[in-house]
PDB file of C-alpha atoms in Angstrom:
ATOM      1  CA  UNK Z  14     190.613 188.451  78.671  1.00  0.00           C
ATOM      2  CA  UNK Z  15     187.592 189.961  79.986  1.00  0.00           C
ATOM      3  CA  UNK Z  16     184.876 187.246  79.919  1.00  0.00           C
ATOM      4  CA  UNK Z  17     182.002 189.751  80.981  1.00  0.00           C
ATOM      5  CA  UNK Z  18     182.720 193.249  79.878  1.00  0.00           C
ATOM      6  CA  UNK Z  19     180.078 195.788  81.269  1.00  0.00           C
ATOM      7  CA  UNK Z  20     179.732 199.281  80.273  1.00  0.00           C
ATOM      8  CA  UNK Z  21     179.576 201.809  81.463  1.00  0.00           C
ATOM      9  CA  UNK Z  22     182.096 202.002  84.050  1.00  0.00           C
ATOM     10  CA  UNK Z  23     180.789 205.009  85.654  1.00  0.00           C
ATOM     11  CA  UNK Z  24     177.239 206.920  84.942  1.00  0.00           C
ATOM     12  CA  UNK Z  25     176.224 210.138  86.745  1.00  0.00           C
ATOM     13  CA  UNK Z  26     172.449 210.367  86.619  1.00  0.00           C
ATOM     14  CA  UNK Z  27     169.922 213.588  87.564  1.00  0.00           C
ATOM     15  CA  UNK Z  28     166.838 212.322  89.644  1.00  0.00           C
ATOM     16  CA  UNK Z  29     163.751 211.623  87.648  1.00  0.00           C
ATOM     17  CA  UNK Z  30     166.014 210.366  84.563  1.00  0.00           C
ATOM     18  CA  UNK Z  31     166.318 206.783  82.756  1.00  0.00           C
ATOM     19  CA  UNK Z  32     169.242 204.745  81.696  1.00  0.00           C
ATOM     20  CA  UNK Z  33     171.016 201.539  81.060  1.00  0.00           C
ATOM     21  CA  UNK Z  34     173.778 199.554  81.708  1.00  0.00           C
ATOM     22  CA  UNK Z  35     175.000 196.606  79.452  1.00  0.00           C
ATOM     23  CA  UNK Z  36     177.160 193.542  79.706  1.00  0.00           C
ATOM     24  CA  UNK Z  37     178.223 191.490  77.039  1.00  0.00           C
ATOM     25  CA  UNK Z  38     179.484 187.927  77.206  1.00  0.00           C
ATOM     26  CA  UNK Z  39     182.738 186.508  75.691  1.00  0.00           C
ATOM     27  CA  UNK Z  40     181.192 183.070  77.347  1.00  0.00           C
ATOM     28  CA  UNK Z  41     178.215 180.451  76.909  1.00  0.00           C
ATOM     29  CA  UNK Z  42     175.992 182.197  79.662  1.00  0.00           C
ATOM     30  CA  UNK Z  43     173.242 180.327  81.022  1.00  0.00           C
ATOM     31  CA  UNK Z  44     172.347 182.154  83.512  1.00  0.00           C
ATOM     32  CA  UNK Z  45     172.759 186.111  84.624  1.00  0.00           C
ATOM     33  CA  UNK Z  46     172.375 187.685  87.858  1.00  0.00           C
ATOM     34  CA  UNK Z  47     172.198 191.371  88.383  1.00  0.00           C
ATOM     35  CA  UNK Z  48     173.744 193.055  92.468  1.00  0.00           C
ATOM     36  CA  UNK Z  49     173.379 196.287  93.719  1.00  0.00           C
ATOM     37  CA  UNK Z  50     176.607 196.810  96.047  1.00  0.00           C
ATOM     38  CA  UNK Z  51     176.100 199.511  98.583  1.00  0.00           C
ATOM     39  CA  UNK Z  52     178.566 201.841 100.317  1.00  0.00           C
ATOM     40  CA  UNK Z  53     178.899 199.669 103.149  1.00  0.00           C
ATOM     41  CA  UNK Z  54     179.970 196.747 100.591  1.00  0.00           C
ATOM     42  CA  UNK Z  55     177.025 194.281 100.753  1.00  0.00           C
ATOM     43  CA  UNK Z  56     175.734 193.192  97.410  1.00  0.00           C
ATOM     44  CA  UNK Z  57     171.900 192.997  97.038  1.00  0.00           C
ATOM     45  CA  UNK Z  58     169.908 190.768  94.865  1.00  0.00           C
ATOM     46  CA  UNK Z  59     168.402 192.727  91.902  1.00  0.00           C
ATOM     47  CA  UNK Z  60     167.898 190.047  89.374  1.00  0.00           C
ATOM     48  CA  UNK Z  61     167.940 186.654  88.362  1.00  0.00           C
ATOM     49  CA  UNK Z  62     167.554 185.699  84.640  1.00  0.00           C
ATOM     50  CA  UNK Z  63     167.712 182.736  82.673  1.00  0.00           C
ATOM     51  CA  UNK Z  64     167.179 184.059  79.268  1.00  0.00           C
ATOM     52  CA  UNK Z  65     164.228 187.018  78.740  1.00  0.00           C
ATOM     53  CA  UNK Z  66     163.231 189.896  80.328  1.00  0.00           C
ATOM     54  CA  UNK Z  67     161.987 190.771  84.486  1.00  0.00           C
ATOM     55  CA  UNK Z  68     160.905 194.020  86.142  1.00  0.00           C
ATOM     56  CA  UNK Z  69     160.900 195.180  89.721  1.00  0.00           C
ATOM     57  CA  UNK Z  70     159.267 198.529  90.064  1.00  0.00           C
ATOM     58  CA  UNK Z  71     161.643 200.996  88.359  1.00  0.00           C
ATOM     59  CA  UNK Z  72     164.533 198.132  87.290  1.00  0.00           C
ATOM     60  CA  UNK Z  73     163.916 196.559  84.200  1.00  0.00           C
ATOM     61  CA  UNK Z  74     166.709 193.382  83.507  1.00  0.00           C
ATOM     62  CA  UNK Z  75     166.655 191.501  79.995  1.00  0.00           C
ATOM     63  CA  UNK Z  76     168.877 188.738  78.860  1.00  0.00           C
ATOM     64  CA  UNK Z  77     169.286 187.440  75.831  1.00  0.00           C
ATOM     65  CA  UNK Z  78     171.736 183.964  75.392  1.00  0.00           C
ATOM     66  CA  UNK Z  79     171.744 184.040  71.851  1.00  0.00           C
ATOM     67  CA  UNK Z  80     173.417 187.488  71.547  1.00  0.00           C
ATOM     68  CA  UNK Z  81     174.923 187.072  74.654  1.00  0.00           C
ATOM     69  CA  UNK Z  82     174.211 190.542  76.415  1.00  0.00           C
ATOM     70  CA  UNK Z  83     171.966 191.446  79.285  1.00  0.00           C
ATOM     71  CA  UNK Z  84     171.173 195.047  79.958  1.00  0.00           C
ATOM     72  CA  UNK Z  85     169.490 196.917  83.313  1.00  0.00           C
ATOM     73  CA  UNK Z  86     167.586 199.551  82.707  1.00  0.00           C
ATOM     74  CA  UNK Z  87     167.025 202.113  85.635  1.00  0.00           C
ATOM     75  CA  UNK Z  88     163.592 204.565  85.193  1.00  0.00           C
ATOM     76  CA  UNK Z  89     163.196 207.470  87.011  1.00  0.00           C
ATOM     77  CA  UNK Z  90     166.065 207.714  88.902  1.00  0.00           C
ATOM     78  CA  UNK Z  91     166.355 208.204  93.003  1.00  0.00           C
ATOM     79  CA  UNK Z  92     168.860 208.841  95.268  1.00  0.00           C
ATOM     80  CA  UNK Z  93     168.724 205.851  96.574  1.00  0.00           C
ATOM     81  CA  UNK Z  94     169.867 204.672  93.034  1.00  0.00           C
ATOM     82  CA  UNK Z  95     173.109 205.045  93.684  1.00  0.00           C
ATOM     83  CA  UNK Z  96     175.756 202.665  94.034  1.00  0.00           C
ATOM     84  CA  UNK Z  97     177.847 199.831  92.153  1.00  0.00           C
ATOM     85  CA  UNK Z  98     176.241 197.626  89.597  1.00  0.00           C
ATOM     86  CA  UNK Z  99     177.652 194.321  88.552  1.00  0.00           C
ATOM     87  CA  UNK Z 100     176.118 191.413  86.148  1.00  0.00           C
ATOM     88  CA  UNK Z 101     177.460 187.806  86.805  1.00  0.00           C
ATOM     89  CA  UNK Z 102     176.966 185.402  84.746  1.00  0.00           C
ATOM     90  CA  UNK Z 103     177.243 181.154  84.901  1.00  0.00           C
ATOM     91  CA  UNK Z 104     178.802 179.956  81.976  1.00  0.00           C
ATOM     92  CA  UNK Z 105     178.030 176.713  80.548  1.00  0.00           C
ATOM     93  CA  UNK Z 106     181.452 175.265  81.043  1.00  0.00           C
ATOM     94  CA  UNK Z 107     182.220 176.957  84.235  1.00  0.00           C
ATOM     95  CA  UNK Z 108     180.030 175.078  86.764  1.00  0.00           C
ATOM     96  CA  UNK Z 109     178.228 177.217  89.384  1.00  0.00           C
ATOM     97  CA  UNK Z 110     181.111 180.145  89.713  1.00  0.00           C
ATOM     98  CA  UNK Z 111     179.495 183.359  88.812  1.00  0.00           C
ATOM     99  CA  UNK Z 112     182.233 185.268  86.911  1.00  0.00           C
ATOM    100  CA  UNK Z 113     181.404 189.343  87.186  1.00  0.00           C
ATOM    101  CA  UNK Z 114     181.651 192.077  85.219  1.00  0.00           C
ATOM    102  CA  UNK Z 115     184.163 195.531  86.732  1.00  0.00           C
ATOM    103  CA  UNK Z 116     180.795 197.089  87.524  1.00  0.00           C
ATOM    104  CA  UNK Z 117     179.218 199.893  86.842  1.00  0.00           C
ATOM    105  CA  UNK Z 118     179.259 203.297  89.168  1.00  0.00           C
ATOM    106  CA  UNK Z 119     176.297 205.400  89.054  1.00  0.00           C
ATOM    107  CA  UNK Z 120     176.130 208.615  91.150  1.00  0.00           C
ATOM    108  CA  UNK Z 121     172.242 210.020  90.991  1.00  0.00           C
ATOM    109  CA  UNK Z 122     171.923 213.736  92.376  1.00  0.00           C
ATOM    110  CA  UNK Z 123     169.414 215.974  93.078  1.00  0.00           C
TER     111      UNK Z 123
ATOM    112  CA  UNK B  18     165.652 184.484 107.388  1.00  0.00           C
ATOM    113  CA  UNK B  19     169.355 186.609 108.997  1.00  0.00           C
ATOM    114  CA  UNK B  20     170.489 185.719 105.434  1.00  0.00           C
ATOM    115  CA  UNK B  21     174.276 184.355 104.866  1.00  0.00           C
ATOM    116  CA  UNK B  22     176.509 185.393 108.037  1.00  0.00           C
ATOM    117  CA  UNK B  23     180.096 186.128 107.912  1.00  0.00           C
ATOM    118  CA  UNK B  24     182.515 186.594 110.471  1.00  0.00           C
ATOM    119  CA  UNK B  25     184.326 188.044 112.036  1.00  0.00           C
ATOM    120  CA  UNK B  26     183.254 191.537 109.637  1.00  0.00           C
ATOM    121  CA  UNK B  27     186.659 192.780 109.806  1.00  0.00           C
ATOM    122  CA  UNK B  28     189.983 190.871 110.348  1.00  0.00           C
ATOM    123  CA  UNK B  29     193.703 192.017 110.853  1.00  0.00           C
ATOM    124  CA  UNK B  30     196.453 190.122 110.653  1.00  0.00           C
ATOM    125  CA  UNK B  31     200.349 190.565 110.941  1.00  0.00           C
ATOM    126  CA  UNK B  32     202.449 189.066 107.814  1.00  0.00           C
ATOM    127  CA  UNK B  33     203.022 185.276 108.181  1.00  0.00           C
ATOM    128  CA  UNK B  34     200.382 184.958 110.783  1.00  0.00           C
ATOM    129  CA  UNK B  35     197.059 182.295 109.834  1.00  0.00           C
ATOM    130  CA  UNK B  36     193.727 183.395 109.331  1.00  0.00           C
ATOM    131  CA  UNK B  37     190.091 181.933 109.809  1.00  0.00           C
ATOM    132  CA  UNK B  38     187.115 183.189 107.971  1.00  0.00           C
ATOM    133  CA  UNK B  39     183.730 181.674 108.924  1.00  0.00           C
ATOM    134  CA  UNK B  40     180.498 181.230 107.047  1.00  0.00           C
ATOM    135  CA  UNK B  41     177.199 180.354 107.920  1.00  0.00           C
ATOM    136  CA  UNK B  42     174.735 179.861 104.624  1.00  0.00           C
ATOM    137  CA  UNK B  43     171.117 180.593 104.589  1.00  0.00           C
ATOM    138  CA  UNK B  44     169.152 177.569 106.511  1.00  0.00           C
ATOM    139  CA  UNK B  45     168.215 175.453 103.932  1.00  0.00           C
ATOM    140  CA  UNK B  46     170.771 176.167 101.140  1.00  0.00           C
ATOM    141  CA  UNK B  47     172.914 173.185 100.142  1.00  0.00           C
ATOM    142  CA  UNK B  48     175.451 175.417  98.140  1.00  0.00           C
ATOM    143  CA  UNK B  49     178.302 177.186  99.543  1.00  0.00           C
ATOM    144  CA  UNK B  50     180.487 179.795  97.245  1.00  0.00           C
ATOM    145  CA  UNK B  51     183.391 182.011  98.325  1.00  0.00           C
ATOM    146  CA  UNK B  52     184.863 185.108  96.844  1.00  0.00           C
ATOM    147  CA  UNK B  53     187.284 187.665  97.149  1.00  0.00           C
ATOM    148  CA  UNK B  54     186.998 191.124  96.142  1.00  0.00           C
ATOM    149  CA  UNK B  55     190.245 193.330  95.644  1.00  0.00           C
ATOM    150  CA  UNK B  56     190.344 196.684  93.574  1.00  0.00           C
ATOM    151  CA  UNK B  57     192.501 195.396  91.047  1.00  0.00           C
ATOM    152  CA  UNK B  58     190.985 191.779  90.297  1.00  0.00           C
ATOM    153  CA  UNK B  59     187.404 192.886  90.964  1.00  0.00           C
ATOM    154  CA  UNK B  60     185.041 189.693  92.195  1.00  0.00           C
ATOM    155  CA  UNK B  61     186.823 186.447  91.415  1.00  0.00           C
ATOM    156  CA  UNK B  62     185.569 183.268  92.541  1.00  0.00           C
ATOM    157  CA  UNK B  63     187.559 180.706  94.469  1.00  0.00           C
ATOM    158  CA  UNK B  64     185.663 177.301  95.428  1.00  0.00           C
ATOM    159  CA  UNK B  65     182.150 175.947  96.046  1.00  0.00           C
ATOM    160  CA  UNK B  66     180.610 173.422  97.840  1.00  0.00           C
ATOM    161  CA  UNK B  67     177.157 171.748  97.530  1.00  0.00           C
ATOM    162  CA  UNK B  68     175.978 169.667 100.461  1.00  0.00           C
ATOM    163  CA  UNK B  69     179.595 169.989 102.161  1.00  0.00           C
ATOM    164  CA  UNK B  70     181.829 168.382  99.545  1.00  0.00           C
ATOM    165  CA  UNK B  71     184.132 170.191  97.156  1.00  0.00           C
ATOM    166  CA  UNK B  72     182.912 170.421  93.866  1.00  0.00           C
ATOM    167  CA  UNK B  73     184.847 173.423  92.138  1.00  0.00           C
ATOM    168  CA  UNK B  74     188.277 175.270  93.693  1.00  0.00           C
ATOM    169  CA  UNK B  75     189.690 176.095  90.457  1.00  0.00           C
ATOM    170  CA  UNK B  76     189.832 179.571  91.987  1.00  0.00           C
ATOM    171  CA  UNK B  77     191.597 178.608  94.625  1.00  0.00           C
ATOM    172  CA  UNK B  78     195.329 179.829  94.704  1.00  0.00           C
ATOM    173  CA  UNK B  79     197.538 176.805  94.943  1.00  0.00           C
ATOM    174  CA  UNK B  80     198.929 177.803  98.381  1.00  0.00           C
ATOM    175  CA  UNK B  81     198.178 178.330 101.307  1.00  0.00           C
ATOM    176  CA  UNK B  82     194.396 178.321 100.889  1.00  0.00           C
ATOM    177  CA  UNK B  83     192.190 176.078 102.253  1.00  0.00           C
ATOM    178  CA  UNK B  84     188.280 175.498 102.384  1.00  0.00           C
ATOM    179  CA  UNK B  85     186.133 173.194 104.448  1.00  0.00           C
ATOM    180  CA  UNK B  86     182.855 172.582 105.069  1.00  0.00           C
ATOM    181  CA  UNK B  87     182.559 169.752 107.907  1.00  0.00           C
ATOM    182  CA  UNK B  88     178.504 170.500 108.548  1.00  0.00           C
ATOM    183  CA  UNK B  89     175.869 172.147 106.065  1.00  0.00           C
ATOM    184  CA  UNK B  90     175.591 175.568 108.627  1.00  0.00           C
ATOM    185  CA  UNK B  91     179.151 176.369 108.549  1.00  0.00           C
ATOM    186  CA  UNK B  92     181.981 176.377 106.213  1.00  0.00           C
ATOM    187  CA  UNK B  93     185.204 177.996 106.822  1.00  0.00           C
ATOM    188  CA  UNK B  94     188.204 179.565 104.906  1.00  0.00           C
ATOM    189  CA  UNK B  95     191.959 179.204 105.748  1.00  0.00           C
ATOM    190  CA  UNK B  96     194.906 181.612 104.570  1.00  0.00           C
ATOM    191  CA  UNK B  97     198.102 180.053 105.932  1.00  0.00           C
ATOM    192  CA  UNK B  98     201.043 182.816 106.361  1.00  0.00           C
ATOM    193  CA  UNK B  99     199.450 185.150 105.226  1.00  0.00           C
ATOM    194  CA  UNK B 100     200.964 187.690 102.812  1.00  0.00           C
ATOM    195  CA  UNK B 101     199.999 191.609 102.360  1.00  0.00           C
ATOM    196  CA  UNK B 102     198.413 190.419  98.653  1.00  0.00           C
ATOM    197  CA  UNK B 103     195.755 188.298 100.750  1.00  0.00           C
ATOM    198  CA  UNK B 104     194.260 191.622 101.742  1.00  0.00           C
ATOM    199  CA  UNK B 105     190.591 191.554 100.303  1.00  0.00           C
ATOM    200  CA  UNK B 106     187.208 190.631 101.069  1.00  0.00           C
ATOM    201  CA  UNK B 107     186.013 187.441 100.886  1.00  0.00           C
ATOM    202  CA  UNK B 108     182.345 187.375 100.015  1.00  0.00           C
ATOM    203  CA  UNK B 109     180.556 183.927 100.990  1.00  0.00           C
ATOM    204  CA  UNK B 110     177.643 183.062  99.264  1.00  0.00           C
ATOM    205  CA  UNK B 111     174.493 180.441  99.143  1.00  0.00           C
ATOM    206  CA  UNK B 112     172.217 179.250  97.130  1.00  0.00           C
ATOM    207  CA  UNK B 113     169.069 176.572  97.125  1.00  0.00           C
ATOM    208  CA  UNK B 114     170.461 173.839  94.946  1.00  0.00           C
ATOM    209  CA  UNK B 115     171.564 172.881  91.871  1.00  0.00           C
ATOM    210  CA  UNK B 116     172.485 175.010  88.696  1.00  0.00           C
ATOM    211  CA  UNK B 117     170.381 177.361  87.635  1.00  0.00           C
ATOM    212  CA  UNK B 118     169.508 179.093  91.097  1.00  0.00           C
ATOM    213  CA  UNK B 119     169.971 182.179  92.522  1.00  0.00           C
ATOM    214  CA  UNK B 120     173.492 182.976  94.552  1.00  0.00           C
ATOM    215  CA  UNK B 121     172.732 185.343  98.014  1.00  0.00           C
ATOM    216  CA  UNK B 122     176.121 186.767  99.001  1.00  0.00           C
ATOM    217  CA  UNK B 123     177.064 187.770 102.839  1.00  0.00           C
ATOM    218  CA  UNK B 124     178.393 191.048 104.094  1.00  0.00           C
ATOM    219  CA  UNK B 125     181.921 189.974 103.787  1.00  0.00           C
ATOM    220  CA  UNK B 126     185.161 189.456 105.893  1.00  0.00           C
ATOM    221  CA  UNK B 127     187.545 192.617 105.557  1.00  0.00           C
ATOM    222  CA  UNK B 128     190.963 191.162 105.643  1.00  0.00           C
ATOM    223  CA  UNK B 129     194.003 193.432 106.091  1.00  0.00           C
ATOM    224  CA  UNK B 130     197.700 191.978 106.426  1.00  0.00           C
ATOM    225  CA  UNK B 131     200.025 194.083 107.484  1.00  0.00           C
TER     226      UNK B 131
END
């Protein structure tokens, strides 16, 4: 079964407009992190979270163990924006793998 | 810091034929991860390393797959006879230490099998 689910699977977003992705955890996460893969197919560091909340200028990340969901929220929107989201998490049982979520698609136009 | 390095970036090989993936981890980082990414399985872990022994392959397919690490700036990946299923990319990834830190991922190794 699917041991990170993450929703949406695709998200088509105007510039200058706000919104979130989820993932929610079948598994004893101890640790999420949050990629960025671009068109050529490399996947950038957004976040790392053990359980609360971090913001990098218009990416907000928030994980919460207990509930076991951790959310990205995008402000303002760019270009730029666009790409393939996917949460990992570490599970508690699993070692160091990451397991990963299907990702998210978000298209961002003018 | 060139980050993680993979190579060669793209690979193609005939059906039945070996293959060689290389990875070189961030200076300093004493865990090694690999990947694969296909469109149907999505990002699946296959085996890790931290400071050059096998701790975790339970990713691994059975066959025909092999992993080494024989020095902390290089590990490598091995697909014997390789099948048209093995096409993917195989991410390689590092990180400082122990659980709980952060996993930096390299470009990838495009592998087609004909």
């Amino acid at each position: 079964g699917d041991k990170v689910k993450q929703s949406p699977s695709a998200l088509s977003l105007q510039e200058g407009t706000n919104s979130a992705l989820r993932c929610n955890f079948s598994i004893a996460a101890t640790t999420v992190q949050w990629f960025l893969q671009n068109p050529r197919g490399s996947l950038m560091n957004l976040f790392y979270l053990v359980p609360g909340t971090k913001e990098n200028g218009r990416l907000k990340s928030a994980f919460d163990s207990k509930e076991s969901y951790s959310t990205l929220h995008i402000r303002d929107a760019q270009l730029e924006d666009s790409g393939t989201y996917f949460c990992a998490a570490e599970a508690r049982q699993g070692g160091r793998a990451l397991i990963f979520g299907t990702g998210t698609t978000v298209s961002v136009s003018p | 810091n060139a980050g993680v390095i993979q190579t060669p970036r793209h690979k193609v090989t005939g059906k039945g034929q070996e293959a060689t993936l290389w990875c070189e981890p961030i200076s300093g980082h004493s865990a090694v991860f690999w990947y694969r990414q296909t469109i149907v399985q999505g990002l699946e872990f296959l085996t890790y390393f931290r400071n050059q022994a096998p701790i975790d392959d339970s990713g691994m397919p059975k066959e025909r797959f092999s992993a080494q690490m024989p020095n902390q700036s290089h590990s490598t990946l091995k697909i014997q006879s390789t099948q048209p299923q093995d096409s993917a990319v195989y991410l390689c990834a590092s990180s400082p230490d122990w659980g709980g830190y952060e996993q930096y991922f390299g470009p990838g190794t495009r592998l087609t099998v004909l």
